[in-house]
Tab-separated table of C-alpha atoms in Angstrom:
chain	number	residue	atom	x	y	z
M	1	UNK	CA	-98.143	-17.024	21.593
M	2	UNK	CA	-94.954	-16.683	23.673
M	3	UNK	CA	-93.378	-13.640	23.875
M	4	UNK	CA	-90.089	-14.680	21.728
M	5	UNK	CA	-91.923	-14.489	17.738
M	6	UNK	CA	-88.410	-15.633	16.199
M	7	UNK	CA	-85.685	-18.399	17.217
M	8	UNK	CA	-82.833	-18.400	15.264
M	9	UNK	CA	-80.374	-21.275	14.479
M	10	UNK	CA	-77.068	-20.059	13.371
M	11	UNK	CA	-75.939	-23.237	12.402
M	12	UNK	CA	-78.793	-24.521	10.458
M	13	UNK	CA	-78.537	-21.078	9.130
M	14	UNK	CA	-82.585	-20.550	9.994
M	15	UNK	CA	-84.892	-18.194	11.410
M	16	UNK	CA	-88.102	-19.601	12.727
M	17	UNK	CA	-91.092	-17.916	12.964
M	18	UNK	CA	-92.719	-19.568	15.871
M	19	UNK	CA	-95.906	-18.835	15.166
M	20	UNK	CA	-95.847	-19.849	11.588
M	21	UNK	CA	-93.881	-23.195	12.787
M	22	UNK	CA	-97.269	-24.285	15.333
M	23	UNK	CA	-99.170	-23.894	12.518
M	24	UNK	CA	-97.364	-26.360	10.935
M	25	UNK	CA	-97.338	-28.824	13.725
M	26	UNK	CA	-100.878	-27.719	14.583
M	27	UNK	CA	-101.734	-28.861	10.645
M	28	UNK	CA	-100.166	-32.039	11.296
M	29	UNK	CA	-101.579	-33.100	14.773
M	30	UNK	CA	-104.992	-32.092	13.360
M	31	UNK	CA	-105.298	-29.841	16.503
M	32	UNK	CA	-104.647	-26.821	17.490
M	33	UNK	CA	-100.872	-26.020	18.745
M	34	UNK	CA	-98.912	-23.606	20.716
M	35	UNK	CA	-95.570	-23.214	21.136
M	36	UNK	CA	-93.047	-22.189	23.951
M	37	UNK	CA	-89.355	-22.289	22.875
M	38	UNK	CA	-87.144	-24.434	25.587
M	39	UNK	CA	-83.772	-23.167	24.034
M	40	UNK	CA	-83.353	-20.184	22.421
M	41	UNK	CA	-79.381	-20.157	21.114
M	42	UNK	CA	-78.645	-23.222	20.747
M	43	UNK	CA	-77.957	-25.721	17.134
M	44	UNK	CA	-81.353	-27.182	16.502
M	45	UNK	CA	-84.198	-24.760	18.004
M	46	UNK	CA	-86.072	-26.944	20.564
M	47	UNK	CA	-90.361	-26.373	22.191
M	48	UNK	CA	-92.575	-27.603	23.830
M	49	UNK	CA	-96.191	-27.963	22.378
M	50	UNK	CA	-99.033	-27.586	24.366
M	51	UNK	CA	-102.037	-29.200	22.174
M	52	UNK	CA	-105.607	-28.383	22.094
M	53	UNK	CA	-106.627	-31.430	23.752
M	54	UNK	CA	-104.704	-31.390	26.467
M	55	UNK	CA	-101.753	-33.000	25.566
M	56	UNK	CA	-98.302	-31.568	25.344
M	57	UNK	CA	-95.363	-32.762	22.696
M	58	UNK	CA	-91.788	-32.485	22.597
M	59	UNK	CA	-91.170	-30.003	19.197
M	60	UNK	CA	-87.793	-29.977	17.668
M	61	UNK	CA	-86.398	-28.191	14.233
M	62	UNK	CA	-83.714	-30.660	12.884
M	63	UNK	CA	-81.885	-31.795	9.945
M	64	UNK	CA	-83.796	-34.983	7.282
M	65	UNK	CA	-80.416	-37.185	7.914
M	66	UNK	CA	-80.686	-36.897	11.710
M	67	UNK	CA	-84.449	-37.306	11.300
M	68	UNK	CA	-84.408	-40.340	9.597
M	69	UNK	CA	-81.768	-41.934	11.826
M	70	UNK	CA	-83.653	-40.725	14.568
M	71	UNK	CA	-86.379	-43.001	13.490
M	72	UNK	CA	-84.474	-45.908	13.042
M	73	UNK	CA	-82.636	-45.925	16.553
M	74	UNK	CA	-85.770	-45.293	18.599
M	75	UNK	CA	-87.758	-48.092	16.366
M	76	UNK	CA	-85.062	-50.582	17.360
M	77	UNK	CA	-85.306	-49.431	21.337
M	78	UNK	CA	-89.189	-49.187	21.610
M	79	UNK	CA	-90.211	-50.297	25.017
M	80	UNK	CA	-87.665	-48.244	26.891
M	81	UNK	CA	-89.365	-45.944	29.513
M	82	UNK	CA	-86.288	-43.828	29.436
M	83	UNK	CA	-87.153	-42.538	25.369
M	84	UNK	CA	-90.160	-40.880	24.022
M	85	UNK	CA	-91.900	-41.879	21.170
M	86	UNK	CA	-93.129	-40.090	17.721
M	87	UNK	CA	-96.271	-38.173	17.669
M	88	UNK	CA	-96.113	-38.431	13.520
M	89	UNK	CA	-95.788	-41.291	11.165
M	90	UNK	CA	-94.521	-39.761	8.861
M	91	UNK	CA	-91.782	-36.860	8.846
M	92	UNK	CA	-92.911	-32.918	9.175
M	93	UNK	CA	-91.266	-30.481	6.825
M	94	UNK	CA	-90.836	-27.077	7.906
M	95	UNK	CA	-89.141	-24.775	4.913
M	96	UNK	CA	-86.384	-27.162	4.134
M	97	UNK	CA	-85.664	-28.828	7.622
M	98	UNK	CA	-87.313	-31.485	9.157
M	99	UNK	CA	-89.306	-31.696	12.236
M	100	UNK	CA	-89.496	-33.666	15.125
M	101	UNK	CA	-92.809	-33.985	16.878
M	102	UNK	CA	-91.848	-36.540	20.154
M	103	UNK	CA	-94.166	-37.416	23.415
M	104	UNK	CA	-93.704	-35.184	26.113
M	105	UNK	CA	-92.479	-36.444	29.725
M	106	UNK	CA	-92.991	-33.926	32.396
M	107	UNK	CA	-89.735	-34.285	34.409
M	108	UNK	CA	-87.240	-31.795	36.329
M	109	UNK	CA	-84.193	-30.661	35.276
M	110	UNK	CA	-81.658	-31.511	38.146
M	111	UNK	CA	-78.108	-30.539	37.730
M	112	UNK	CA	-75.773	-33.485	39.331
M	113	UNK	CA	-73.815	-31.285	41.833
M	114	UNK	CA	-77.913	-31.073	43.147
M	115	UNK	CA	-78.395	-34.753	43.282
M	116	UNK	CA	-79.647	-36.235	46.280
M	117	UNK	CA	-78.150	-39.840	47.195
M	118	UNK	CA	-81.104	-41.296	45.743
M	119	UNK	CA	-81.203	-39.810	42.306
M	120	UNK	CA	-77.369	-40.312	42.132
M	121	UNK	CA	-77.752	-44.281	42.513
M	122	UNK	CA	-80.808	-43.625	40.314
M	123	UNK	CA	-78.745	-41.677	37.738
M	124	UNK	CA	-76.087	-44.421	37.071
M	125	UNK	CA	-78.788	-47.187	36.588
M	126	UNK	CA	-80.815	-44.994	34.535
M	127	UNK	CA	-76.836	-44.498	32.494
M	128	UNK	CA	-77.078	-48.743	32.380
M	129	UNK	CA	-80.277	-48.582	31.061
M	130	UNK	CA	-79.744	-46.236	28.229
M	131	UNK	CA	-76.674	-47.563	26.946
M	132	UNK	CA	-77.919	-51.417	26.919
M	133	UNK	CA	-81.273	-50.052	25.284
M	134	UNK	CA	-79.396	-47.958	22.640
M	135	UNK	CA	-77.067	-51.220	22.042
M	136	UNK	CA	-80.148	-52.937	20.889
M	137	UNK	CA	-80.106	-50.256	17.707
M	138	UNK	CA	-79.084	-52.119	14.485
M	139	UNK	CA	-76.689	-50.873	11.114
M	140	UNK	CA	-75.851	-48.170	13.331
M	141	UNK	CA	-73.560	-45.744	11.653
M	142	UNK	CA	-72.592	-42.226	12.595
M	143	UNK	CA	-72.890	-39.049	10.512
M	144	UNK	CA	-69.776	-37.674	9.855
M	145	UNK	CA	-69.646	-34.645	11.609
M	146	UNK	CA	-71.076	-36.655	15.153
M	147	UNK	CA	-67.560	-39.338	15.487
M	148	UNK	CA	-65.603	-38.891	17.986
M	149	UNK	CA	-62.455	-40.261	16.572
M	150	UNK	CA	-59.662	-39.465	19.243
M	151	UNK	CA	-56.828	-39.943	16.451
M	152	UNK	CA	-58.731	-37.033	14.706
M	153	UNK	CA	-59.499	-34.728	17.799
M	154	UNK	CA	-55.512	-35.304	18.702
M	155	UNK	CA	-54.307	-34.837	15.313
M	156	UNK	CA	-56.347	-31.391	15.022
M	157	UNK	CA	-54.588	-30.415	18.789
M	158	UNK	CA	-51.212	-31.025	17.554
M	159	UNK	CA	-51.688	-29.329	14.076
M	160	UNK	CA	-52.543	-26.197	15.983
M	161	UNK	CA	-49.750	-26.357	18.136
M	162	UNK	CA	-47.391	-26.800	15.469
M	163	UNK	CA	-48.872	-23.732	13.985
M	164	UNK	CA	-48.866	-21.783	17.136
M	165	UNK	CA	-46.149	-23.216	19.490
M	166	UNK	CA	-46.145	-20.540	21.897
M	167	UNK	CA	-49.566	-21.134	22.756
M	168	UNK	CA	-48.847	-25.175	22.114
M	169	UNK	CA	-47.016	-24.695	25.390
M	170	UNK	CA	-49.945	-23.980	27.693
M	171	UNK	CA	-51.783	-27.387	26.624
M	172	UNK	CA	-48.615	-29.203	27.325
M	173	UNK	CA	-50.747	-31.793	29.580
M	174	UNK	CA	-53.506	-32.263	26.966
M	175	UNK	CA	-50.646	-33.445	24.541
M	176	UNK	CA	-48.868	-35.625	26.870
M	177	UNK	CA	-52.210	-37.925	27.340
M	178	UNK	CA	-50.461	-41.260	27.025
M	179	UNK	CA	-51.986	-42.685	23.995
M	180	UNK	CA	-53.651	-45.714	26.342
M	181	UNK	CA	-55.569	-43.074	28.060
M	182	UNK	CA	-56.526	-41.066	25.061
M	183	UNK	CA	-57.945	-43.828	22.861
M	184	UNK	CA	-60.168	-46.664	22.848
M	185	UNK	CA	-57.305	-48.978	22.328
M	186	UNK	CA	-59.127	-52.555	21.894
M	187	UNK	CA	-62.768	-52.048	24.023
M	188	UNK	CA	-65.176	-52.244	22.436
M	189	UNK	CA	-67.428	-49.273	20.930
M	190	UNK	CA	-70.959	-48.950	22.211
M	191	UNK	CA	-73.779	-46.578	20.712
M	192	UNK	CA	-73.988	-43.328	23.054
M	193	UNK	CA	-76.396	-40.422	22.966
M	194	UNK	CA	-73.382	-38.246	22.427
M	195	UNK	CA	-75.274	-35.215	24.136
M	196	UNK	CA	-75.918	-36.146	27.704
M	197	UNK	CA	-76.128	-33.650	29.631
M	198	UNK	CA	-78.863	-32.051	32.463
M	199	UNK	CA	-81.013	-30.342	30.382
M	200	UNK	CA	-81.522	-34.004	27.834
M	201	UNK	CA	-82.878	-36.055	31.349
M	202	UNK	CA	-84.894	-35.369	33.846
M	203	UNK	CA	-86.362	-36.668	36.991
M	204	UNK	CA	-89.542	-37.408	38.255
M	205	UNK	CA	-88.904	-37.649	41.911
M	206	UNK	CA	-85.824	-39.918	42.619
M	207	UNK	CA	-86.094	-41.905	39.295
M	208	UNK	CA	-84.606	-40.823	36.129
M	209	UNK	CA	-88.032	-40.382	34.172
M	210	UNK	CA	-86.604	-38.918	30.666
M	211	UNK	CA	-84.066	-38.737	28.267
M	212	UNK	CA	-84.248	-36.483	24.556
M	213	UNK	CA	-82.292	-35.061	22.118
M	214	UNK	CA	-80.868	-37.967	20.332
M	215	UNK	CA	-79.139	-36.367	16.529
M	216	UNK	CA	-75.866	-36.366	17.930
M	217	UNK	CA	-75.773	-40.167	18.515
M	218	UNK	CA	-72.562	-41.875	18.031
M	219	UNK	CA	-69.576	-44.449	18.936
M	220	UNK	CA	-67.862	-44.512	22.370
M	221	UNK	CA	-67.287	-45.797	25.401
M	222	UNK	CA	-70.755	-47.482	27.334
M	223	UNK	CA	-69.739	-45.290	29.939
M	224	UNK	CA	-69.669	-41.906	27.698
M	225	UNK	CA	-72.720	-40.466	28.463
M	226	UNK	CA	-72.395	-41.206	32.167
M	227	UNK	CA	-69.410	-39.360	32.084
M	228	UNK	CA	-69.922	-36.497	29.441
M	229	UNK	CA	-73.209	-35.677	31.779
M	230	UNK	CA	-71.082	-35.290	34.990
M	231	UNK	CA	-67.876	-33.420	33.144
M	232	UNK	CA	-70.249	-31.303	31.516
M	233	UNK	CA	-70.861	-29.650	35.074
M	234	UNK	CA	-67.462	-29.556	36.169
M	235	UNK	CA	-66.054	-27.512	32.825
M	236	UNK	CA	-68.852	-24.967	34.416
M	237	UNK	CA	-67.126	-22.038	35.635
M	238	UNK	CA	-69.884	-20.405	37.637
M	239	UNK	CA	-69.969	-23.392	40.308
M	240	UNK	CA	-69.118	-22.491	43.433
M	241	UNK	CA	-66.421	-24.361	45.630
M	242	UNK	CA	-69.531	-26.096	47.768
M	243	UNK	CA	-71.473	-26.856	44.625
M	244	UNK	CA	-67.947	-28.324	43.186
M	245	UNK	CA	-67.333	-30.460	46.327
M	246	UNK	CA	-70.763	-31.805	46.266
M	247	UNK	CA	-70.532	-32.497	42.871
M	248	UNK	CA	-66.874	-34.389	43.463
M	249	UNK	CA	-68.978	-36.664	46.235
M	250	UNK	CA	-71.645	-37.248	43.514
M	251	UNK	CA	-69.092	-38.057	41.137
M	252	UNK	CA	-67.781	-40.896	43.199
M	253	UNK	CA	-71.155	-42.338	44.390
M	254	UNK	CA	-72.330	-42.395	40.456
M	255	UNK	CA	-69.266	-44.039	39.195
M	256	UNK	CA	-68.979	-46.702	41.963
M	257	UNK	CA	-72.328	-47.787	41.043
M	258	UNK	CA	-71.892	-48.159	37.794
M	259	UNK	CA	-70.472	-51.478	36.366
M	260	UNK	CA	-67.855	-49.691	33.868
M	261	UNK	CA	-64.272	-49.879	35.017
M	262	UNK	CA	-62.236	-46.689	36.232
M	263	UNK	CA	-60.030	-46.577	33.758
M	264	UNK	CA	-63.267	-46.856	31.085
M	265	UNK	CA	-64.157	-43.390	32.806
M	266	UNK	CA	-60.420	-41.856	32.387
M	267	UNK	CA	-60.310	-42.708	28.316
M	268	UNK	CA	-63.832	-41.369	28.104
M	269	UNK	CA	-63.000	-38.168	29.893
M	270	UNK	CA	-59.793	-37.480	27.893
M	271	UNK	CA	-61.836	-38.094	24.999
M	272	UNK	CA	-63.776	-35.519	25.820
M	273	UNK	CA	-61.318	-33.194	27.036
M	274	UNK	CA	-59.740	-33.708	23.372
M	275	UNK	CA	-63.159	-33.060	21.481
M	276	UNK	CA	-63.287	-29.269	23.532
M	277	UNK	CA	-60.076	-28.806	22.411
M	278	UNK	CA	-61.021	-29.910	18.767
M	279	UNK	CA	-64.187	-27.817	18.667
M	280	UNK	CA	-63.058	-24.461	19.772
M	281	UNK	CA	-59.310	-25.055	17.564
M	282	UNK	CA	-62.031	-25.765	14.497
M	283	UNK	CA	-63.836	-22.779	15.596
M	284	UNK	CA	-60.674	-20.469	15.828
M	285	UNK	CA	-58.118	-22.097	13.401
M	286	UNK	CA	-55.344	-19.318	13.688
M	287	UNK	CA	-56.393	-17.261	17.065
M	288	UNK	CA	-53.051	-17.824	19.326
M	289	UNK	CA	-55.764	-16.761	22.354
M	290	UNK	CA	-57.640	-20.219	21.614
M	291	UNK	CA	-55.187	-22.118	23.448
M	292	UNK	CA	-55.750	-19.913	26.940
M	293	UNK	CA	-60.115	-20.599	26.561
M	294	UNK	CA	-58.927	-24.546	26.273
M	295	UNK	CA	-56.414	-24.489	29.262
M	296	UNK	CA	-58.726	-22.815	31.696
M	297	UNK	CA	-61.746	-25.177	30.871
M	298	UNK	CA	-59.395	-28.604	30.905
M	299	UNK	CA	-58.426	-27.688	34.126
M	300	UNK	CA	-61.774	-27.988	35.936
M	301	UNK	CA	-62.505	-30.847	33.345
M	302	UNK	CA	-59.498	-32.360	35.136
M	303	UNK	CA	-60.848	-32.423	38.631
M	304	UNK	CA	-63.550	-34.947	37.293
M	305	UNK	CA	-60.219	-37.288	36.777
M	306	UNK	CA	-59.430	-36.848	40.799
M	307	UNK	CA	-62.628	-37.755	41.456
M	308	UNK	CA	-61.942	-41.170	39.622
């Protein structure tokens, strides 16, 4: 048993027991289980399960909706080497959530300001590849709380600036996005994982070997998860000013090679830079201080746009 006994999910509200919960997957594989939790705080508590025949799954303590859409998706993309596959035919209940038991694919974790040339041209086919596989899903509609409206993520930024116009004044530059570079306009919407980030892919070697963690799938720009994976690592504040510089240079190789158009990649990122704002404003409705977290974050989420 690993050391950690107990993961708990504050937004699923749940505490699992992670002994009880390889019991549960154990009963299921008809084998014996154990567990190692990959993410302790995070939404939906995440393992990997190392079977008693050898093999090792991908463990994952979800929501039935996302479950079942899950399903669907990947049943619509089978054949891609990018996605794993389900272990179970049928869904695994643990208390009241559902479980998803998913092939594991050994693969490193490789932030992008760490990409070599290689895995950088690798990266941006392996984006290609994802997005044309998860176009082939069908009925695809998202959940509710998963769009990414940008109407919606502006009209929540100006409500709170209307409420708080002192601190309205410090994301001055987030509200004068001109609305062609804020929304999708007329291109057209593509399925995206919605989540794409380093620790959902990994490599083996130079070639991008694995992608998981698909219940925040939704509608956006083709080149969305190319560019929330890359943006993701420049909101970092840790980086330092070489790992920022290499990760500008990796920035520009990745979205030369892709085939999405520049200004594809500027919508996408003020999307995003919106749906921060959006999240931490839902988070804090009436804190003044919000607006100071947002500012200091958009502004290394804007040096992804000078890369561009």
């Amino acid at each position: 048993m690993d050391q950690l006994s107990v993961v708990h999910s504050d937004e699923l509200n749940l505490d699992v027991d992670v002994g009880e919960l390889a019991r549960v997957v154990a009963s299921a594989l008809g084998c014996g289980c154990r567990l190692t939790p990959l993410a302790v705080k995070c939404t939906y508590p995440v393992f990997r399960g190392d079977c008693a025949d050898g093999t090792s799954v991908f463990v994952k303590v979800g929501l039935w909706d996302e479950w079942h859409r899950t399903v669907r998706v990947l049943s619509d993309v089978v054949g891609c080497p990018l996605f794993p596959s389900f272990v179970t035919d049928s869904p695994i209940a643990y208390r009241d959530r559902a479980v998803f038991v998913m092939s594991w694919v050994s693969a490193a974790v490789v932030c992008p300001e760490d990409f070599t040339p290689r895995q950088a041209t690798a990266f941006a086919a392996g984006c290609v590849t994802l997005s044309n596989a998860l176009q082939r899903a069908r009925d695809f509609t998202p959940l509710a709380a998963s769009a990414q409206n940008p109407d919606r993520l502006f009209g929540i930024l100006e409500g709170y600036c209307r409420r708080h116009p002192l601190s309205g004044l410090l994301l001055r530059t987030l509200r004068e996005i001109p609305e062609p570079k804020r929304t999708y306009g007329n291109r057209p919407l593509a399925v995206v994982h919605g989540d794409f980030h380093a620790k959902n892919f990994g490599f083996d070697g130079d070639e991008l070997a694995r992608v998981v963690d698909f219940d925040k799938l939704t509608l956006g720009l083709a080149c969305g998860d190319c560019a929330n994976a890359l943006i993701e690592r420049f909101s970092c504040r840790h980086l330092s000013r070489t790992a920022r510089r290499r990760l500008a240079a990796v920035t520009r190789q990745v979205v030369a090679a892709t085939p999405w158009p520049r200004e594809d990649f500027v919508v996408a990122a003020n999307v995003l830079r919106l749906s921060f704002a959006a999240r931490r404003i839902e988070k804090h409705p009436d804190a003044p201080w919000v607006a100071l977290d947002i500012l200091l974050r958009d502004l290394k989420i804007r040096d992804f746009l000078v890369c561009l």
